[in-house]
Short mmCIF file of C-alpha atoms in Angstrom, two decimals:
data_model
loop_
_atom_site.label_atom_id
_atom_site.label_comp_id
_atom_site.label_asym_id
_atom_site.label_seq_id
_atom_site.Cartn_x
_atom_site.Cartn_y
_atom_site.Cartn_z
CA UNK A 1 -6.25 0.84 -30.77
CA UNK A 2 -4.29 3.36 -29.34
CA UNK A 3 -4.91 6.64 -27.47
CA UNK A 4 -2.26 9.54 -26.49
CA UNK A 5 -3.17 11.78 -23.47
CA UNK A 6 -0.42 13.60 -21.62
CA UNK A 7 2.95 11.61 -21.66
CA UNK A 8 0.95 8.49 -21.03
CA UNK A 9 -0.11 5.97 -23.80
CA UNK A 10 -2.31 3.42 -23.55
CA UNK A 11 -2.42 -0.02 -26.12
CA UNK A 12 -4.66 -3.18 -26.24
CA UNK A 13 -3.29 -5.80 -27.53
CA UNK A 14 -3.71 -9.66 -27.93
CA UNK A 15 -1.17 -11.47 -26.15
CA UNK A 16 -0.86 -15.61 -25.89
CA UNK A 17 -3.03 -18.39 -26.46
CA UNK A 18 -4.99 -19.08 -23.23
CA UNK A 19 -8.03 -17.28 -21.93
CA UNK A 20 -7.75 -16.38 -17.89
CA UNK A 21 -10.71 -17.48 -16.72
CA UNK A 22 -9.70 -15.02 -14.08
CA UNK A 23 -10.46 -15.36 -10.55
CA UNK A 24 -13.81 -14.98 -10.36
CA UNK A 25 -15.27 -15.63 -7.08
CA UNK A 26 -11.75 -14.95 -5.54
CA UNK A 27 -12.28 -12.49 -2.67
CA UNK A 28 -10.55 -11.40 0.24
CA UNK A 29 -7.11 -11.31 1.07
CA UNK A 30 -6.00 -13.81 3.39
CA UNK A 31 -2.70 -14.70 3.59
CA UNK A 32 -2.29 -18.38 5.64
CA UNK A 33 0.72 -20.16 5.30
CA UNK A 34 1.31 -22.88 2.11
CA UNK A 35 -2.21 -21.31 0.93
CA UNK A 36 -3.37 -23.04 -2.66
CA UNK A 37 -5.88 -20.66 -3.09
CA UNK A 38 -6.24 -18.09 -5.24
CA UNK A 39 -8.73 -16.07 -2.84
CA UNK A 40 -5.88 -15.16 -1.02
CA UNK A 41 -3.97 -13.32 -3.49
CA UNK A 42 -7.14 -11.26 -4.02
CA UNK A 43 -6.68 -7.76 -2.82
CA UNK A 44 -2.85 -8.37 -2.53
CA UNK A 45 0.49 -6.22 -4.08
CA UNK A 46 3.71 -8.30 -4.25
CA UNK A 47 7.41 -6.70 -4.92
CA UNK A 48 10.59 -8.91 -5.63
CA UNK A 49 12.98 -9.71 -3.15
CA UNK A 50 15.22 -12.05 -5.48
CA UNK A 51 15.26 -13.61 -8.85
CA UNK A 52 17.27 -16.42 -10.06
CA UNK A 53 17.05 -17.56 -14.08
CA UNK A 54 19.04 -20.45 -15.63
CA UNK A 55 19.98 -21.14 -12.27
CA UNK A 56 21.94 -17.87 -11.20
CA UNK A 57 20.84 -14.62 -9.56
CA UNK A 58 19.50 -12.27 -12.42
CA UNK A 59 19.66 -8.19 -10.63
CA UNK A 60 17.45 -5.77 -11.81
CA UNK A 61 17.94 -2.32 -12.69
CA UNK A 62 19.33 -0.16 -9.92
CA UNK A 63 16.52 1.71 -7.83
CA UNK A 64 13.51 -0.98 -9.79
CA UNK A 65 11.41 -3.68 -8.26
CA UNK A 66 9.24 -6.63 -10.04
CA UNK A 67 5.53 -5.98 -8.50
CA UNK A 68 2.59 -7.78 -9.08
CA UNK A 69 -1.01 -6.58 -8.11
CA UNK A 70 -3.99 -8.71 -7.80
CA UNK A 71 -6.93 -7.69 -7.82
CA UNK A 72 -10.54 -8.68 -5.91
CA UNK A 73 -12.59 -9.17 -9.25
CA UNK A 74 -9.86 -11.85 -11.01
CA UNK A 75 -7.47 -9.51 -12.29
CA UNK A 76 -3.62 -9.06 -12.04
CA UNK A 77 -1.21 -6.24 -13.12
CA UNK A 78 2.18 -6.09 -13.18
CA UNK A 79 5.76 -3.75 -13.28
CA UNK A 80 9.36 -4.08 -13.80
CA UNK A 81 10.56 -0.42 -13.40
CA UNK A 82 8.82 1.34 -16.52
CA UNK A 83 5.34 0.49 -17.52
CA UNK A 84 1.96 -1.47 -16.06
CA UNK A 85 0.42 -4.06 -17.83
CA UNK A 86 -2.94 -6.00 -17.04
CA UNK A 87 -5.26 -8.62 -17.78
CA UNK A 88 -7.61 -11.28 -16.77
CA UNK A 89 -5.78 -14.14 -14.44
CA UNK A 90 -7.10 -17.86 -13.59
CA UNK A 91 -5.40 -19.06 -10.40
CA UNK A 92 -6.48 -22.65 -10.69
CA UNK A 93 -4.26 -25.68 -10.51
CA UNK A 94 -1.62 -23.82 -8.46
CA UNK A 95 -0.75 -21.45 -12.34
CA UNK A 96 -1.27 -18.25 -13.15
CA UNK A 97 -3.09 -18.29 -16.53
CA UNK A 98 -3.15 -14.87 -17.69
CA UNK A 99 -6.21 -13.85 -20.07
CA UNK A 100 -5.58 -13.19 -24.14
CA UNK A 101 -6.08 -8.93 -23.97
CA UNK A 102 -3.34 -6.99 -21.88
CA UNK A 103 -3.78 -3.18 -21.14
CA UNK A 104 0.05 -1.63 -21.20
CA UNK A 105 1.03 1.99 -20.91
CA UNK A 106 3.65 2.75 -23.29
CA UNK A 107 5.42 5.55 -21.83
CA UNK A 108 9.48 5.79 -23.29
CA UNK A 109 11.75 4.34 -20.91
CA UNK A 110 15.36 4.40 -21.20
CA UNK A 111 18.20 2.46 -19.69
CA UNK A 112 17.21 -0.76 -20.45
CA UNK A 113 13.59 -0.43 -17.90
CA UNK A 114 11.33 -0.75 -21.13
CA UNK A 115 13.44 -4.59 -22.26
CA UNK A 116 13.08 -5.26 -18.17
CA UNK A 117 9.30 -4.64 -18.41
CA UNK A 118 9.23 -7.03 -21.38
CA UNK A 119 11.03 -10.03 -19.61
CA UNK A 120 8.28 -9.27 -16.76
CA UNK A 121 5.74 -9.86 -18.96
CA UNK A 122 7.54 -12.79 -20.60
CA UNK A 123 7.86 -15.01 -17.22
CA UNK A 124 4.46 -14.61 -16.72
CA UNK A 125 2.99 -15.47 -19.75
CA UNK A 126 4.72 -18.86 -19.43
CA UNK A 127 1.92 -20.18 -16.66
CA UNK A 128 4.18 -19.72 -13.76
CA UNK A 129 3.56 -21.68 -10.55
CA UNK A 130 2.56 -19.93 -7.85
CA UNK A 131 3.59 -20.47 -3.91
CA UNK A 132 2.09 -18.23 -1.39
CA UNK A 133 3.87 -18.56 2.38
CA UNK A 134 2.04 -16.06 4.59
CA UNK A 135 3.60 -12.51 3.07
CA UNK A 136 5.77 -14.66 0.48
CA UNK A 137 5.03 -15.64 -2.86
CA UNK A 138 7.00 -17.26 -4.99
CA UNK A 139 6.56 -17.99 -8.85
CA UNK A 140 8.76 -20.41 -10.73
CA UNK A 141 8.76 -21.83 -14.55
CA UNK A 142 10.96 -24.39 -15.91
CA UNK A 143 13.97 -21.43 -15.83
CA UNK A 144 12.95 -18.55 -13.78
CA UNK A 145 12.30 -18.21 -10.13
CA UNK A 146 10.90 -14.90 -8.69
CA UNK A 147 10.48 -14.24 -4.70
CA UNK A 148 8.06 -12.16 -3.59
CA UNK A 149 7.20 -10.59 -0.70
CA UNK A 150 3.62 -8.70 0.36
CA UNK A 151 4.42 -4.87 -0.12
CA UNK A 152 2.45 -4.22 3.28
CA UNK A 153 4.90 -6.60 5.11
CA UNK A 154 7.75 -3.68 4.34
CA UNK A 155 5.69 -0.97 3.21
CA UNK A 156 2.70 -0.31 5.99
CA UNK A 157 -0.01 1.83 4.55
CA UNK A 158 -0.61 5.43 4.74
CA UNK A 159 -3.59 6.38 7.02
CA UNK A 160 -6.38 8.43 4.63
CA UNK A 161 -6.76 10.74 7.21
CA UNK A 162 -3.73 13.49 7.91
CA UNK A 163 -1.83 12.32 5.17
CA UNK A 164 -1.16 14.62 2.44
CA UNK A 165 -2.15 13.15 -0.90
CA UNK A 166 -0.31 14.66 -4.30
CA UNK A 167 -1.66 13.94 -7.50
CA UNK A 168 0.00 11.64 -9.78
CA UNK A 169 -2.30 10.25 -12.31
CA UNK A 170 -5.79 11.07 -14.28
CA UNK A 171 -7.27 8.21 -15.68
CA UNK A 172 -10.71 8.37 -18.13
CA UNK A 173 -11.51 5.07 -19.28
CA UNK A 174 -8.38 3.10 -20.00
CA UNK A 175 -6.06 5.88 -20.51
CA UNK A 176 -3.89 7.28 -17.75
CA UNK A 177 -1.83 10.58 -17.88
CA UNK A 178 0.24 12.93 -15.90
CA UNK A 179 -0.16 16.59 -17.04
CA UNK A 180 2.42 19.72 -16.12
CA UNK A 181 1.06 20.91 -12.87
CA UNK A 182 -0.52 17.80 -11.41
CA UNK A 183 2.75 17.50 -8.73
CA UNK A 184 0.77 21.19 -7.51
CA UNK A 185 -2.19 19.27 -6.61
CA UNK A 186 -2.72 17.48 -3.37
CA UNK A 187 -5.29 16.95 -0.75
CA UNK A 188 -5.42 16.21 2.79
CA UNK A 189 -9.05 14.24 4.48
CA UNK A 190 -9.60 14.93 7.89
CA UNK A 191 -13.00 13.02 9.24
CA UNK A 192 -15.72 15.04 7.44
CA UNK A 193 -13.25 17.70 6.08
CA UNK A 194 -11.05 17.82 3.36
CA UNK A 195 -8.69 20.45 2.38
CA UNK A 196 -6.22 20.82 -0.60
CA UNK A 197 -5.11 22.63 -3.36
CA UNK A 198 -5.75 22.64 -7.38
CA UNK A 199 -2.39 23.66 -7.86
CA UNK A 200 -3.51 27.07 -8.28
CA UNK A 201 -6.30 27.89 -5.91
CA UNK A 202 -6.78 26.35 -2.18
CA UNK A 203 -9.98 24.32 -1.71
CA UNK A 204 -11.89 22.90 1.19
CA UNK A 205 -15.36 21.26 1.43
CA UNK A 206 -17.40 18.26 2.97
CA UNK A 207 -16.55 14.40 2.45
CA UNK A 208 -19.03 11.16 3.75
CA UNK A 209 -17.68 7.99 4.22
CA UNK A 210 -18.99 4.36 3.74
CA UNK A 211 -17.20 1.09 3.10
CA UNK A 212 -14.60 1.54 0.08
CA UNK A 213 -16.66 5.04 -0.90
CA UNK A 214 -16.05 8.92 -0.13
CA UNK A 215 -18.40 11.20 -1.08
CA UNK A 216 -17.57 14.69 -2.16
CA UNK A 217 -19.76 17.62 -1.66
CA UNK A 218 -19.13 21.06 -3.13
CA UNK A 219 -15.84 22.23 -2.88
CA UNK A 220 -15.50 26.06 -2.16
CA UNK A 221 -12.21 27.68 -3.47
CA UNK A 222 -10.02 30.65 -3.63
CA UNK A 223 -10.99 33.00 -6.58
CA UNK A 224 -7.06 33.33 -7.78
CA UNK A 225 -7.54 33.62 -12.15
CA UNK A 226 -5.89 30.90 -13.78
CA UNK A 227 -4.48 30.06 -17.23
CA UNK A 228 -2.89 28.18 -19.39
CA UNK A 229 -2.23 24.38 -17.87
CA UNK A 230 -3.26 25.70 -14.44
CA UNK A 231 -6.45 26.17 -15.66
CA UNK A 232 -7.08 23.09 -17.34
CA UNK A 233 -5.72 21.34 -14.52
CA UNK A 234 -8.17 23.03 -11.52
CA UNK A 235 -10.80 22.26 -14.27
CA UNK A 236 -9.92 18.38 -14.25
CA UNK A 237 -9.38 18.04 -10.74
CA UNK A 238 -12.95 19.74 -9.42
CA UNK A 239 -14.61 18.00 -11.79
CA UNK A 240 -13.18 14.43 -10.49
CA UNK A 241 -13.54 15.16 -6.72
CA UNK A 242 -17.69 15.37 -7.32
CA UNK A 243 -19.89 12.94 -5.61
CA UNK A 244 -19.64 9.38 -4.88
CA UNK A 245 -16.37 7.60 -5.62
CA UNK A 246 -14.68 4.15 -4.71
CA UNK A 247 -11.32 4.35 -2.74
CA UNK A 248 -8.65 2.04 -2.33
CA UNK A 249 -5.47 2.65 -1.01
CA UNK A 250 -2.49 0.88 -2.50
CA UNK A 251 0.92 0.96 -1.17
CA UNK A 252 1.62 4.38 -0.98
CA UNK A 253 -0.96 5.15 -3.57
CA UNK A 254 -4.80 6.72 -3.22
CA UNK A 255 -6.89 5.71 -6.15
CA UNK A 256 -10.33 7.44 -6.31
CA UNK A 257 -12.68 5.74 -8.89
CA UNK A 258 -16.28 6.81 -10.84
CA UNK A 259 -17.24 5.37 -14.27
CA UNK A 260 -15.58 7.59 -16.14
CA UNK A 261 -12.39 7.32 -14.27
CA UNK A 262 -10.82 9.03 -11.66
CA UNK A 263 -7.48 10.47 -9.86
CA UNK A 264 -4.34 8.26 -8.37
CA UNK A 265 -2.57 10.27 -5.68
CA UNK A 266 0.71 9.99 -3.70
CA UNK A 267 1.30 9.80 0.17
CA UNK A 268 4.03 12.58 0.86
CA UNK A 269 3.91 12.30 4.90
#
């Protein structure tokens, strides 16, 4: 089944033989050192720091990393420079058993980043093992060695206060897009304040905060008239920032999360 929004498409398909039990009651993110348990990927982003296959270095595309995202409720995703892919993952017995239904986008790649993607997914259908050192992880199979490293060890977190957050991504459902005008939008939280823009008129309003949640009162805006993809973007955005929704901050990424969906942004200070 496949739905186009945007430049972004989205595919389910059936991939492999095994079904990941996933983690299940995998939780938390500790990090020990020679941990064997899966609750301590939980909650965790990896990126490559080498790769070795057949036994010599194999470099990846200049300016790409291998990541690998796992999840608190037994999930894993995954990237080699192009698209995301993600399923179901068991942890048990020191493999990575990933479930039999992967979520991809499909966005058009060139220069070899959509064929990188597929290797990606490739090594880690095969069951890898999995080694996790403190902030290292490292997954092998009988001809393919990737090093990992916890992206937090290099790549400290953005405070969600005083950092200015630009839209990247709308997601509804399982389908994620980026629109014309989205790299207009950004917002900035301050304590019980936020402050941003639609990418055509200013806003500001109220936020609350509890643990993992921020919720949006009414936002007041500018009255400037807008058209065209403007329009439909202010539209989009106001309706998503309404209410209670789930946070999680990622890397360098703000996800904010309802049923329906929600709205990934970008740190840009």
């Amino acid at each position: 089944m496949l739905a186009l929004i945007g430049t972004g498409l989205l595919a389910l398909c059936a991939c492999g033989n095994e079904a990941g039990a996933g983690a299940g009651s995998d939780s938390g993110s500790g990090s020990g050192t020679g941990s064997d348990s899966g609750a301590a990927l939980a909650g965790r982003t990896f990126v490559s720091t080498s790769i070795v296959e057949n036994g010599k270095p194999r470099p990846l595309l200049p300016g790409t990393q291998a990541r690998v995202q796992f999840t608190t409720n037994g999930r894993i995703s995954w990237n080699a420079g192009c698209n995301s892919s993600e399923t179901s993952v068991s942890t048990a017995d020191q493999h990575l058993s990933l479930g039999t239904e992967i979520t991809s986008t499909l966005m058009g790649c060139g220069g070899g980043r959509q064929e990188q993607d597929g290797w990606m997914g490739g090594v880690l259908t095969k069951k890898p093992i999995w080694k996790l050192d403190g902030s290292k992880l490292v997954l092998t199979t009988s001809t393919t060695t990737i090093s990992l490293i916890d992206k937090e060890a290099v790549t400290p977190k953005p405070a969600l206060d005083a950092t200015k957050w630009k839209l990247t991504t709308s997601v509804t459902g399982t389908t994620a897009s980026n629109q014309a005008g989205f790299a207009k939008v950004w917002l900035t939280l301050n304590g019980e304040r936020v402050t941003g823009s639609t990418g055509c008129n200013e806003f500001q309003g109220t936020v609350a905060r509890s643990t993992g949640q921020l919720t949006f009162g009414e936002l007041a805006t500018t009255r400037r008239a807008c058209s065209g993809d403007a329009a439909k973007v202010e539209s989009l955005v106001l309706k998503a920032l309404k209410g209670d929704l789930a946070y999680r901050i990622d890397g360098s990424t703000l996800s904010l999360r309802n049923a329906n969906g929600g709205l990934d942004f970008t740190a840009t200070r």
